[in-house]
PDB file of C-alpha atoms in Angstrom:
ATOM      1  CA  MET A   1    -103.708 -46.739 -34.834  1.00 42.00           C
ATOM      2  CA  ALA A   2     -99.924 -47.463 -35.289  1.00 46.00           C
ATOM      3  CA  LEU A   3     -97.501 -50.233 -34.388  1.00 48.00           C
ATOM      4  CA  ILE A   4     -94.376 -49.868 -32.901  1.00 49.00           C
ATOM      5  CA  SER A   5     -91.262 -48.969 -34.811  1.00 51.00           C
ATOM      6  CA  ILE A   6     -87.446 -48.768 -34.528  1.00 50.00           C
ATOM      7  CA  GLU A   7     -87.692 -45.485 -32.724  1.00 51.00           C
ATOM      8  CA  ASP A   8     -89.565 -47.396 -29.903  1.00 51.00           C
ATOM      9  CA  LEU A   9     -87.707 -50.532 -29.886  1.00 50.00           C
ATOM     10  CA  GLU A  10     -84.259 -49.051 -28.194  1.00 48.00           C
ATOM     11  CA  GLU A  11     -85.519 -46.695 -25.401  1.00 48.00           C
ATOM     12  CA  LEU A  12     -84.888 -48.985 -22.758  1.00 44.00           C
ATOM     13  CA  ASP A  13     -81.102 -47.996 -22.346  1.00 44.00           C
ATOM     14  CA  ASP A  14     -82.351 -44.718 -20.535  1.00 43.00           C
ATOM     15  CA  GLU A  15     -82.914 -44.362 -17.057  1.00 40.00           C
ATOM     16  CA  GLN A  16     -86.985 -44.801 -17.400  1.00 44.00           C
ATOM     17  CA  PHE A  17     -85.789 -48.731 -17.235  1.00 42.00           C
ATOM     18  CA  ASP A  18     -83.599 -50.624 -14.857  1.00 42.00           C
ATOM     19  CA  GLU A  19     -80.192 -51.174 -16.377  1.00 41.00           C
ATOM     20  CA  ASP A  20     -80.083 -54.914 -15.013  1.00 42.00           C
ATOM     21  CA  ILE A  21     -82.585 -56.016 -18.015  1.00 41.00           C
ATOM     22  CA  THR A  22     -80.470 -54.510 -20.582  1.00 41.00           C
ATOM     23  CA  ASP A  23     -77.654 -55.893 -19.688  1.00 42.00           C
ATOM     24  CA  ASN A  24     -78.689 -59.251 -18.467  1.00 47.00           C
ATOM     25  CA  PRO A  25     -78.431 -61.765 -21.415  1.00 52.00           C
ATOM     26  CA  GLU A  26     -80.229 -64.842 -19.392  1.00 60.00           C
ATOM     27  CA  PRO A  27     -83.854 -65.304 -20.054  1.00 64.00           C
ATOM     28  CA  MET A  28     -86.287 -62.829 -18.241  1.00 68.00           C
ATOM     29  CA  ASP A  29     -88.925 -64.248 -15.537  1.00 72.00           C
ATOM     30  CA  ASP A  30     -92.364 -63.642 -15.556  1.00 77.00           C
ATOM     31  CA  GLU A  31     -92.681 -60.440 -13.787  1.00 79.00           C
ATOM     32  CA  GLU A  32     -89.620 -59.028 -15.706  1.00 80.00           C
ATOM     33  CA  GLN A  33     -91.431 -59.829 -19.068  1.00 76.00           C
ATOM     34  CA  GLU A  34     -94.962 -58.123 -17.509  1.00 80.00           C
ATOM     35  CA  ARG A  35     -92.714 -55.083 -16.574  1.00 80.00           C
ATOM     36  CA  LEU A  36     -90.859 -54.844 -20.109  1.00 77.00           C
ATOM     37  CA  TYR A  37     -94.312 -55.040 -22.147  1.00 77.00           C
ATOM     38  CA  ALA A  38     -95.966 -52.634 -19.769  1.00 80.00           C
ATOM     39  CA  HIS A  39     -93.196 -50.256 -20.049  1.00 75.00           C
ATOM     40  CA  TRP A  40     -93.218 -50.340 -23.979  1.00 70.00           C
ATOM     41  CA  GLN A  41     -96.992 -49.870 -24.177  1.00 72.00           C
ATOM     42  CA  ALA A  42     -96.662 -46.895 -21.512  1.00 72.00           C
ATOM     43  CA  VAL A  43     -93.453 -45.777 -24.519  1.00 64.00           C
ATOM     44  CA  ALA A  44     -95.713 -46.632 -27.519  1.00 64.00           C
ATOM     45  CA  SER A  45     -99.168 -44.958 -26.018  1.00 65.00           C
ATOM     46  CA  THR A  46     -97.104 -41.258 -26.620  1.00 58.00           C
ATOM     47  CA  HIS A  47     -96.736 -41.978 -30.159  1.00 60.00           C
ATOM     48  CA  GLN A  48    -100.231 -43.251 -30.607  1.00 66.00           C
ATOM     49  CA  VAL A  49     -98.627 -46.855 -31.019  1.00 67.00           C
ATOM     50  CA  SER A  50    -100.084 -50.090 -29.849  1.00 77.00           C
ATOM     51  CA  VAL A  51     -97.652 -52.766 -29.141  1.00 74.00           C
ATOM     52  CA  PRO A  52     -99.603 -56.217 -29.573  1.00 80.00           C
ATOM     53  CA  ARG A  53     -98.414 -59.193 -27.278  1.00 82.00           C
ATOM     54  CA  GLU A  54     -96.817 -61.360 -30.192  1.00 82.00           C
ATOM     55  CA  MET A  55     -93.972 -58.666 -30.103  1.00 79.00           C
ATOM     56  CA  THR A  56     -93.014 -59.194 -26.467  1.00 78.00           C
ATOM     57  CA  GLY A  57     -90.271 -61.925 -27.471  1.00 77.00           C
ATOM     58  CA  PRO A  58     -88.563 -59.841 -30.304  1.00 79.00           C
ATOM     59  CA  ILE A  59     -88.783 -56.413 -27.788  1.00 76.00           C
ATOM     60  CA  GLN A  60     -86.942 -58.782 -25.207  1.00 78.00           C
ATOM     61  CA  GLU A  61     -84.384 -59.737 -27.669  1.00 80.00           C
ATOM     62  CA  MET A  62     -83.724 -56.744 -28.777  1.00 76.00           C
ATOM     63  CA  THR A  63     -83.837 -55.096 -25.219  1.00 75.00           C
ATOM     64  CA  ARG A  64     -80.924 -57.552 -24.120  1.00 77.00           C
ATOM     65  CA  ARG A  65     -78.409 -56.782 -27.207  1.00 74.00           C
ATOM     66  CA  ASN A  66     -79.652 -53.195 -27.319  1.00 71.00           C
ATOM     67  CA  GLN A  67     -75.771 -51.559 -27.581  1.00 70.00           C
ATOM     68  CA  GLU A  68     -74.934 -54.070 -30.392  1.00 78.00           C
ATOM     69  CA  ARG A  69     -75.507 -51.980 -33.528  1.00 88.00           C
ATOM     70  CA  GLU A  70     -73.250 -52.121 -36.452  1.00 94.00           C
ATOM     71  CA  ARG A  71     -73.076 -49.639 -38.994  1.00 96.00           C
ATOM     72  CA  VAL A  72     -73.875 -49.804 -42.203  1.00 97.00           C
ATOM     73  CA  PRO A  73     -70.525 -49.014 -44.350  1.00 97.00           C
ATOM     74  CA  PHE A  74     -70.039 -46.039 -46.445  1.00 98.00           C
ATOM     75  CA  ALA A  75     -67.159 -43.592 -47.658  1.00 98.00           C
ATOM     76  CA  THR A  76     -67.656 -39.795 -47.236  1.00 97.00           C
ATOM     77  CA  ILE A  77     -66.638 -38.066 -50.808  1.00 96.00           C
ATOM     78  CA  SER A  78     -67.178 -34.416 -49.567  1.00 95.00           C
ATOM     79  CA  SER A  79     -67.946 -32.252 -46.580  1.00 95.00           C
ATOM     80  CA  HIS A  80     -69.950 -28.691 -47.054  1.00 94.00           C
ATOM     81  CA  GLU A  81     -69.733 -26.307 -44.103  1.00 91.00           C
ATOM     82  CA  LYS A  82     -70.995 -22.991 -42.923  1.00 88.00           C
ATOM     83  CA  LEU A  83     -69.542 -21.098 -40.038  1.00 88.00           C
ATOM     84  CA  GLY A  84     -67.537 -23.961 -39.055  1.00 88.00           C
ATOM     85  CA  GLU A  85     -70.012 -26.660 -38.776  1.00 90.00           C
ATOM     86  CA  ILE A  86     -70.911 -29.183 -41.580  1.00 91.00           C
ATOM     87  CA  VAL A  87     -74.373 -28.474 -43.292  1.00 94.00           C
ATOM     88  CA  TYR A  88     -74.239 -31.392 -45.493  1.00 96.00           C
ATOM     89  CA  GLU A  89     -72.023 -33.960 -46.964  1.00 97.00           C
ATOM     90  CA  GLU A  90     -71.831 -36.491 -49.748  1.00 97.00           C
ATOM     91  CA  ARG A  91     -71.369 -40.209 -49.564  1.00 98.00           C
ATOM     92  CA  VAL A  92     -70.921 -43.460 -51.178  1.00 98.00           C
ATOM     93  CA  TYR A  93     -72.827 -46.634 -49.523  1.00 98.00           C
ATOM     94  CA  PRO A  94     -71.414 -50.123 -51.217  1.00 96.00           C
ATOM     95  CA  PRO A  95     -73.731 -52.385 -52.953  1.00 97.00           C
ATOM     96  CA  GLY A  96     -74.841 -55.042 -50.365  1.00 98.00           C
ATOM     97  CA  HIS A  97     -78.219 -56.930 -49.216  1.00 99.00           C
ATOM     98  CA  TRP A  98     -80.934 -55.305 -47.712  1.00 99.00           C
ATOM     99  CA  ALA A  99     -84.263 -56.776 -46.159  1.00 99.00           C
ATOM    100  CA  CYS A 100     -86.988 -54.335 -47.500  1.00 99.00           C
ATOM    101  CA  ILE A 101     -90.927 -54.285 -46.910  1.00 98.00           C
ATOM    102  CA  THR A 102     -93.162 -51.725 -48.126  1.00 98.00           C
ATOM    103  CA  LYS A 103     -96.484 -50.547 -46.272  1.00 94.00           C
ATOM    104  CA  GLY A 104     -99.226 -47.842 -47.464  1.00 91.00           C
ATOM    105  CA  GLU A 105    -101.000 -46.723 -44.268  1.00 86.00           C
ATOM    106  CA  LYS A 106    -103.254 -43.377 -43.753  1.00 85.00           C
ATOM    107  CA  LEU A 107     -99.947 -41.823 -42.171  1.00 82.00           C
ATOM    108  CA  TYR A 108     -96.342 -42.044 -42.912  1.00 86.00           C
ATOM    109  CA  GLU A 109     -95.581 -42.846 -39.191  1.00 82.00           C
ATOM    110  CA  GLN A 110     -97.909 -45.760 -39.371  1.00 81.00           C
ATOM    111  CA  SER A 111     -96.278 -47.293 -42.562  1.00 87.00           C
ATOM    112  CA  ILE A 112     -92.670 -46.838 -41.071  1.00 86.00           C
ATOM    113  CA  SER A 113     -94.020 -48.553 -37.731  1.00 81.00           C
ATOM    114  CA  MET A 114     -95.952 -51.339 -39.582  1.00 83.00           C
ATOM    115  CA  GLY A 115     -92.953 -52.272 -41.820  1.00 89.00           C
ATOM    116  CA  PHE A 116     -90.439 -52.105 -38.967  1.00 87.00           C
ATOM    117  CA  MET A 117     -92.407 -54.622 -36.682  1.00 83.00           C
ATOM    118  CA  LYS A 118     -91.979 -57.012 -39.471  1.00 91.00           C
ATOM    119  CA  LEU A 119     -88.401 -56.416 -39.886  1.00 94.00           C
ATOM    120  CA  MET A 120     -88.021 -56.827 -36.105  1.00 90.00           C
ATOM    121  CA  ARG A 121     -89.317 -60.098 -36.339  1.00 92.00           C
ATOM    122  CA  PHE A 122     -87.172 -61.041 -39.197  1.00 96.00           C
ATOM    123  CA  ILE A 123     -84.088 -59.648 -37.502  1.00 95.00           C
ATOM    124  CA  CYS A 124     -85.229 -61.897 -33.933  1.00 93.00           C
ATOM    125  CA  LYS A 125     -85.196 -65.245 -35.503  1.00 90.00           C
ATOM    126  CA  GLU A 126     -88.335 -65.303 -37.994  1.00 95.00           C
ATOM    127  CA  ASN A 127     -85.489 -66.161 -40.805  1.00 97.00           C
ATOM    128  CA  SER A 128     -83.836 -69.172 -42.398  1.00 97.00           C
ATOM    129  CA  ALA A 129     -80.911 -69.106 -40.017  1.00 96.00           C
ATOM    130  CA  GLY A 130     -83.389 -69.644 -37.033  1.00 95.00           C
ATOM    131  CA  ARG A 131     -81.330 -67.025 -34.986  1.00 94.00           C
ATOM    132  CA  TYR A 132     -81.038 -63.082 -33.769  1.00 94.00           C
ATOM    133  CA  LEU A 133     -79.255 -61.481 -36.806  1.00 96.00           C
ATOM    134  CA  GLY A 134     -78.374 -58.094 -35.308  1.00 93.00           C
ATOM    135  CA  MET A 135     -79.375 -54.912 -35.411  1.00 92.00           C
ATOM    136  CA  THR A 136     -77.712 -52.346 -38.209  1.00 94.00           C
ATOM    137  CA  VAL A 137     -78.057 -48.411 -38.387  1.00 93.00           C
ATOM    138  CA  PRO A 138     -79.447 -46.400 -39.909  1.00 95.00           C
ATOM    139  CA  ILE A 139     -82.891 -48.155 -40.945  1.00 94.00           C
ATOM    140  CA  LEU A 140     -84.078 -46.341 -43.993  1.00 96.00           C
ATOM    141  CA  ASN A 141     -87.629 -45.154 -44.726  1.00 96.00           C
ATOM    142  CA  GLU A 142     -87.787 -44.408 -48.421  1.00 97.00           C
ATOM    143  CA  LEU A 143     -90.706 -42.270 -49.887  1.00 97.00           C
ATOM    144  CA  GLN A 144     -92.124 -41.012 -53.262  1.00 96.00           C
ATOM    145  CA  MET A 145     -92.901 -37.490 -53.953  1.00 95.00           C
ATOM    146  CA  LEU A 146     -96.253 -37.122 -55.468  1.00 94.00           C
ATOM    147  CA  GLU A 147     -96.173 -35.658 -59.159  1.00 91.00           C
ATOM    148  CA  ASP A 148     -97.471 -31.910 -57.782  1.00 91.00           C
ATOM    149  CA  ARG A 149     -94.645 -32.101 -55.068  1.00 88.00           C
ATOM    150  CA  SER A 150     -97.809 -31.076 -52.682  1.00 89.00           C
ATOM    151  CA  GLY A 151     -96.755 -34.488 -50.396  1.00 92.00           C
ATOM    152  CA  PHE A 152     -95.590 -37.964 -50.324  1.00 94.00           C
ATOM    153  CA  ARG A 153     -97.160 -41.296 -51.706  1.00 95.00           C
ATOM    154  CA  LYS A 154     -98.861 -43.493 -48.934  1.00 94.00           C
ATOM    155  CA  GLU A 155     -96.352 -46.273 -50.087  1.00 96.00           C
ATOM    156  CA  VAL A 156     -93.371 -46.216 -47.835  1.00 96.00           C
ATOM    157  CA  LEU A 157     -90.089 -48.359 -48.541  1.00 98.00           C
ATOM    158  CA  THR A 158     -88.509 -49.435 -44.981  1.00 96.00           C
ATOM    159  CA  ALA A 159     -84.810 -51.104 -45.574  1.00 97.00           C
ATOM    160  CA  TYR A 160     -82.487 -53.034 -42.972  1.00 97.00           C
ATOM    161  CA  TYR A 161     -78.888 -53.637 -43.927  1.00 98.00           C
ATOM    162  CA  LEU A 162     -77.908 -57.332 -43.390  1.00 98.00           C
ATOM    163  CA  PRO A 163     -74.958 -57.259 -40.919  1.00 98.00           C
ATOM    164  CA  ALA A 164     -71.428 -58.031 -42.588  1.00 97.00           C
ATOM    165  CA  GLU A 165     -71.757 -61.763 -41.507  1.00 96.00           C
ATOM    166  CA  PHE A 166     -74.798 -62.465 -43.534  1.00 98.00           C
ATOM    167  CA  GLN A 167     -73.837 -60.387 -46.845  1.00 98.00           C
ATOM    168  CA  ALA A 168     -72.614 -63.488 -48.371  1.00 97.00           C
ATOM    169  CA  ASN A 169     -75.357 -65.735 -47.765  1.00 97.00           C
ATOM    170  CA  PRO A 170     -78.672 -63.876 -46.633  1.00 98.00           C
ATOM    171  CA  PRO A 171     -81.091 -65.543 -44.645  1.00 98.00           C
ATOM    172  CA  GLN A 172     -84.298 -65.865 -46.047  1.00 98.00           C
ATOM    173  CA  PRO A 173     -87.292 -64.351 -44.459  1.00 98.00           C
ATOM    174  CA  SER A 174     -90.265 -66.307 -42.863  1.00 97.00           C
ATOM    175  CA  ASP A 175     -92.895 -63.363 -44.005  1.00 97.00           C
ATOM    176  CA  PRO A 176     -93.625 -63.296 -47.683  1.00 97.00           C
ATOM    177  CA  ASP A 177     -94.232 -59.331 -47.398  1.00 98.00           C
ATOM    178  CA  ILE A 178     -90.286 -59.051 -46.636  1.00 98.00           C
ATOM    179  CA  THR A 179     -87.853 -59.648 -49.343  1.00 98.00           C
ATOM    180  CA  ILE A 180     -84.375 -59.453 -49.564  1.00 98.00           C
ATOM    181  CA  ILE A 181     -82.960 -57.203 -52.457  1.00 98.00           C
ATOM    182  CA  HIS A 182     -79.477 -56.787 -53.513  1.00 98.00           C
ATOM    183  CA  ARG A 183     -78.630 -52.803 -54.256  1.00 96.00           C
ATOM    184  CA  GLY A 184     -76.089 -51.554 -55.978  1.00 95.00           C
ATOM    185  CA  SER A 185     -73.936 -48.728 -54.565  1.00 96.00           C
ATOM    186  CA  LEU A 186     -75.818 -45.710 -53.530  1.00 96.00           C
ATOM    187  CA  ARG A 187     -74.279 -42.048 -53.469  1.00 97.00           C
ATOM    188  CA  VAL A 188     -76.388 -39.603 -51.405  1.00 98.00           C
ATOM    189  CA  ILE A 189     -76.150 -35.991 -50.030  1.00 97.00           C
ATOM    190  CA  THR A 190     -77.304 -36.156 -46.705  1.00 98.00           C
ATOM    191  CA  ARG A 191     -77.845 -33.537 -43.928  1.00 97.00           C
ATOM    192  CA  VAL A 192     -78.733 -34.450 -40.279  1.00 96.00           C
ATOM    193  CA  PHE A 193     -81.462 -33.226 -38.462  1.00 94.00           C
ATOM    194  CA  PHE A 194     -82.869 -33.557 -34.997  1.00 91.00           C
ATOM    195  CA  GLY A 195     -86.389 -34.394 -33.735  1.00 84.00           C
ATOM    196  CA  THR A 196     -89.562 -36.125 -34.552  1.00 79.00           C
ATOM    197  CA  THR A 197     -90.235 -37.377 -38.189  1.00 84.00           C
ATOM    198  CA  THR A 198     -93.564 -36.633 -39.793  1.00 87.00           C
ATOM    199  CA  GLU A 199     -94.472 -35.933 -43.395  1.00 92.00           C
ATOM    200  CA  GLU A 200     -94.600 -32.380 -42.358  1.00 94.00           C
ATOM    201  CA  THR A 201     -91.135 -32.457 -41.084  1.00 94.00           C
ATOM    202  CA  ILE A 202     -89.742 -34.226 -43.534  1.00 96.00           C
ATOM    203  CA  MET A 203     -90.765 -32.247 -46.137  1.00 96.00           C
ATOM    204  CA  ARG A 204     -89.229 -29.089 -44.226  1.00 96.00           C
ATOM    205  CA  GLN A 205     -85.875 -30.905 -44.297  1.00 96.00           C
ATOM    206  CA  ILE A 206     -86.101 -31.594 -47.880  1.00 96.00           C
ATOM    207  CA  ASN A 207     -86.880 -27.953 -48.646  1.00 95.00           C
ATOM    208  CA  GLN A 208     -84.359 -26.691 -46.597  1.00 95.00           C
ATOM    209  CA  LEU A 209     -81.689 -29.032 -48.087  1.00 96.00           C
ATOM    210  CA  TRP A 210     -82.790 -27.709 -51.657  1.00 95.00           C
ATOM    211  CA  GLU A 211     -82.023 -24.142 -50.573  1.00 94.00           C
ATOM    212  CA  LEU A 212     -78.608 -25.156 -49.548  1.00 93.00           C
ATOM    213  CA  LEU A 213     -77.948 -27.184 -52.981  1.00 92.00           C
ATOM    214  CA  GLY A 214     -79.462 -24.479 -55.477  1.00 88.00           C
ATOM    215  CA  GLU A 215     -80.053 -25.790 -58.808  1.00 81.00           C
ATOM    216  CA  THR A 216     -78.383 -29.209 -59.708  1.00 82.00           C
ATOM    217  CA  GLU A 217     -79.327 -31.670 -62.427  1.00 79.00           C
ATOM    218  CA  ASP A 218     -78.327 -35.036 -61.239  1.00 91.00           C
ATOM    219  CA  VAL A 219     -80.266 -35.619 -58.084  1.00 94.00           C
ATOM    220  CA  ARG A 220     -83.587 -37.188 -57.980  1.00 94.00           C
ATOM    221  CA  ARG A 221     -86.600 -35.205 -57.150  1.00 93.00           C
ATOM    222  CA  ASP A 222     -89.219 -38.166 -56.964  1.00 94.00           C
ATOM    223  CA  THR A 223     -87.482 -40.187 -54.328  1.00 96.00           C
ATOM    224  CA  TYR A 224     -86.110 -39.028 -51.062  1.00 97.00           C
ATOM    225  CA  THR A 225     -84.762 -41.121 -47.769  1.00 98.00           C
ATOM    226  CA  VAL A 226     -85.099 -40.850 -44.245  1.00 96.00           C
ATOM    227  CA  ALA A 227     -82.187 -42.457 -42.352  1.00 97.00           C
ATOM    228  CA  VAL A 228     -83.235 -43.333 -38.479  1.00 93.00           C
ATOM    229  CA  TYR A 229     -80.486 -43.525 -36.089  1.00 89.00           C
ATOM    230  CA  GLU A 230     -81.744 -42.924 -32.752  1.00 74.00           C
ATOM    231  CA  ASN A 231     -84.745 -43.385 -30.308  1.00 58.00           C
ATOM    232  CA  PRO A 232     -87.744 -41.255 -28.809  1.00 48.00           C
ATOM    233  CA  GLY A 233     -85.821 -41.425 -25.694  1.00 46.00           C
ATOM    234  CA  VAL A 234     -83.524 -38.709 -26.811  1.00 49.00           C
ATOM    235  CA  PRO A 235     -84.970 -35.380 -26.748  1.00 55.00           C
ATOM    236  CA  HIS A 236     -83.431 -34.111 -29.906  1.00 72.00           C
ATOM    237  CA  ARG A 237     -82.827 -37.689 -31.599  1.00 78.00           C
ATOM    238  CA  ARG A 238     -80.450 -37.999 -34.636  1.00 88.00           C
ATOM    239  CA  ASN A 239     -81.832 -38.487 -38.537  1.00 95.00           C
ATOM    240  CA  GLU A 240     -80.641 -37.684 -41.704  1.00 97.00           C
ATOM    241  CA  ILE A 241     -82.526 -36.589 -45.007  1.00 98.00           C
ATOM    242  CA  TRP A 242     -80.832 -38.271 -48.165  1.00 98.00           C
ATOM    243  CA  PHE A 243     -80.667 -37.093 -51.651  1.00 98.00           C
ATOM    244  CA  ILE A 244     -80.031 -39.750 -53.990  1.00 97.00           C
ATOM    245  CA  ARG A 245     -77.609 -38.910 -56.901  1.00 94.00           C
ATOM    246  CA  GLN A 246     -78.753 -40.026 -60.451  1.00 87.00           C
ATOM    247  CA  ASP A 247     -76.666 -42.428 -62.303  1.00 75.00           C
ATOM    248  CA  PRO A 248     -74.723 -40.396 -65.008  1.00 63.00           C
TER     249      PRO A 248
END
C-alpha cells in the first residue's frame, strides 16, 4: 500500500475540515490532533494510501502553514496558442538547490508518495536548521522512459526546491536517503493538464505534447517531469508535463 503524497497533504483548505485548524498557529490539543489524523486517513484511503502515526506532527505543521507557498522562480521564453488558449510554453528555471529522493516502488503513485513522505519530514524540522523550511511549488517527479518506450522505469526522482531563504546555505537532511543537489538552469517545454497522475495519464500527456511539437531534435526523449501544484480536493487539479531541452 502506498503512503501519502503532496497531493494529499494540502487538502485541509477545503470545506471538508474546519477553518479554525488551518488558520490557528497555536499547537493543537489532543482532540484536534485526532480529528486531523482521522481526516487524513479518510482522504488517504480514497487514494489507497496509508498514513503512519509518525506523520502526525509533520501533517499538523503543514496544515497550519497551508497558505504559505513559494513559487519556484522561472522566466517564460515563449507561449504557443491555439484558438486563443495557450497549449504549451517554454520556460527557463535558474540554477538552485533541490532536495531530492529516488524511490522505485511497484506503482508510480507509490514511489511519489513514499518519496514525498520523506521530503515532508525534511521540510518539517528533520534538518540541520531544526526548523520548518517552508513549502515551495511545484514539486517535481522525474520519470525515465524504458528503451522500447512502452512505459517507465520504476525509479522516480522527487525533488523539492529549497525556499529562497535557504538557497545560499541549504540545511542538510537528517535522512540519508535525501540528497541536496545544486542543479544548473533548466529549460523546459511545459503543458498544463488537469486531474489525477498515473502512469497511464502521464503517458497520454507525453504523447499529446509530442503531437503538438512535431519533430524536434533538441528535446530529451528519455526523461520527463510531472510538476505537481495542487491537491486532490480540487476536482480538476492542475499539473504540468515538462519536456527538457537538451544542452546545445
